CSV table of C-alpha atoms in Angstrom, one decimal:
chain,number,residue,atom,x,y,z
A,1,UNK,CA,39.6,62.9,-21.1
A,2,UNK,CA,37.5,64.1,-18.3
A,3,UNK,CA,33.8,63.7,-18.1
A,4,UNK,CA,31.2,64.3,-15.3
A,5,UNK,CA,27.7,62.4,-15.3
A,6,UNK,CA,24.7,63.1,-12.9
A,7,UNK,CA,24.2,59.9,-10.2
A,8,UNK,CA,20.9,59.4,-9.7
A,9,UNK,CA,19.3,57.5,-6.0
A,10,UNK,CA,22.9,58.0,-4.2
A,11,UNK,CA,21.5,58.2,-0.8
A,12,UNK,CA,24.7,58.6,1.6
A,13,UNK,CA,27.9,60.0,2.0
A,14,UNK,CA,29.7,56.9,2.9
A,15,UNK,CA,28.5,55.0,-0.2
A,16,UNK,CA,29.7,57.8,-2.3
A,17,UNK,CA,33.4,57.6,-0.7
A,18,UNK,CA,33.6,53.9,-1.3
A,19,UNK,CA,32.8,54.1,-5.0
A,20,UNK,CA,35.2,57.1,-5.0
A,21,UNK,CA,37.7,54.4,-4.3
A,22,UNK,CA,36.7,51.6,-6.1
A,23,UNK,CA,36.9,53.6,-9.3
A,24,UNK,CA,40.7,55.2,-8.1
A,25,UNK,CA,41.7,51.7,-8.5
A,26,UNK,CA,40.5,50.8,-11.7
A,27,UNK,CA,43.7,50.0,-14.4
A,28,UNK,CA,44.1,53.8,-16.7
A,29,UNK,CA,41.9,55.7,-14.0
A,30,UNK,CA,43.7,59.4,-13.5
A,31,UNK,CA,41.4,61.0,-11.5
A,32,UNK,CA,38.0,60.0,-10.1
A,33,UNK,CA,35.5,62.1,-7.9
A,34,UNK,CA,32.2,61.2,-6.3
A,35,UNK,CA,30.7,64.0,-4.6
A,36,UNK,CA,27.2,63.1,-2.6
A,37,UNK,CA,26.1,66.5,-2.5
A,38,UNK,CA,26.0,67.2,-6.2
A,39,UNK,CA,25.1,63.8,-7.2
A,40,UNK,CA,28.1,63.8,-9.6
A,41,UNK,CA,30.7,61.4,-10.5
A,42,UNK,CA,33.8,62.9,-12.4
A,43,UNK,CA,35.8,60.3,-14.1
A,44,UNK,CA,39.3,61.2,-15.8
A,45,UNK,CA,41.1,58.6,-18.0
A,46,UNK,CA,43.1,58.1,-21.3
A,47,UNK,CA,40.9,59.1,-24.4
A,48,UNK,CA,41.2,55.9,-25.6
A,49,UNK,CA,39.9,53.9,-22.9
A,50,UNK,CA,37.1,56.3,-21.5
A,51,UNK,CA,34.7,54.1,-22.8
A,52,UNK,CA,35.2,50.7,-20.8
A,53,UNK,CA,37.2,52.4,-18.2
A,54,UNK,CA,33.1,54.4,-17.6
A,55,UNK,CA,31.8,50.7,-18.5
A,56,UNK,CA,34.0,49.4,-14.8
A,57,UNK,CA,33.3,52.5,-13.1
A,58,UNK,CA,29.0,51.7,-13.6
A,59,UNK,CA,29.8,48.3,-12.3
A,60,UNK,CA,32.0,50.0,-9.4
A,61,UNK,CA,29.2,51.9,-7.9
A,62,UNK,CA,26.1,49.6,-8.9
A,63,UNK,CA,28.4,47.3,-6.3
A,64,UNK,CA,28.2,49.6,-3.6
A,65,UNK,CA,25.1,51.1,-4.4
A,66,UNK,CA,22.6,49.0,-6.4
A,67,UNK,CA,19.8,51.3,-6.6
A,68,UNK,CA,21.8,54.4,-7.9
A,69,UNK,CA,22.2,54.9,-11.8
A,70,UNK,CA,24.5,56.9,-13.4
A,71,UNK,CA,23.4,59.0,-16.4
A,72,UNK,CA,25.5,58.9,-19.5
């Protein structure tokens, strides 16, 4: 399954990049994307474990960025 939700607050580049790579290392990730300029994350894992895969991948960037919110 592949799914992109709106970040909201992401204020820089960098940021973005490092919860890029966080997420790429959660366990059943495929494919992640964090792109600062559209205030998007695109997250891509098995059907079956979307849900708490997108559960980690919250944690991921509140970690990095504690002020940005992703919309589900």
């Amino acid at each position: 399954m592949k799914k992109t939700f709106k970040l909201i607050d992401l204020d820089c580049a960098h940021c973005a990049a490092k919860m890029e790579e966080a997420i790429k290392k959660l366990p059943g990730v495929t494919g992640a994307s964090v792109n600062f300029l559209q205030q998007k994350l695109t997250l891509e894992a098995p059907d079956e474990q979307f849900d708490e895969i997108l559960k980690q991948a919250v944690k991921c960037c509140k970690a990095v960025e504690p002020d940005c919110t992703v919309k589900i």
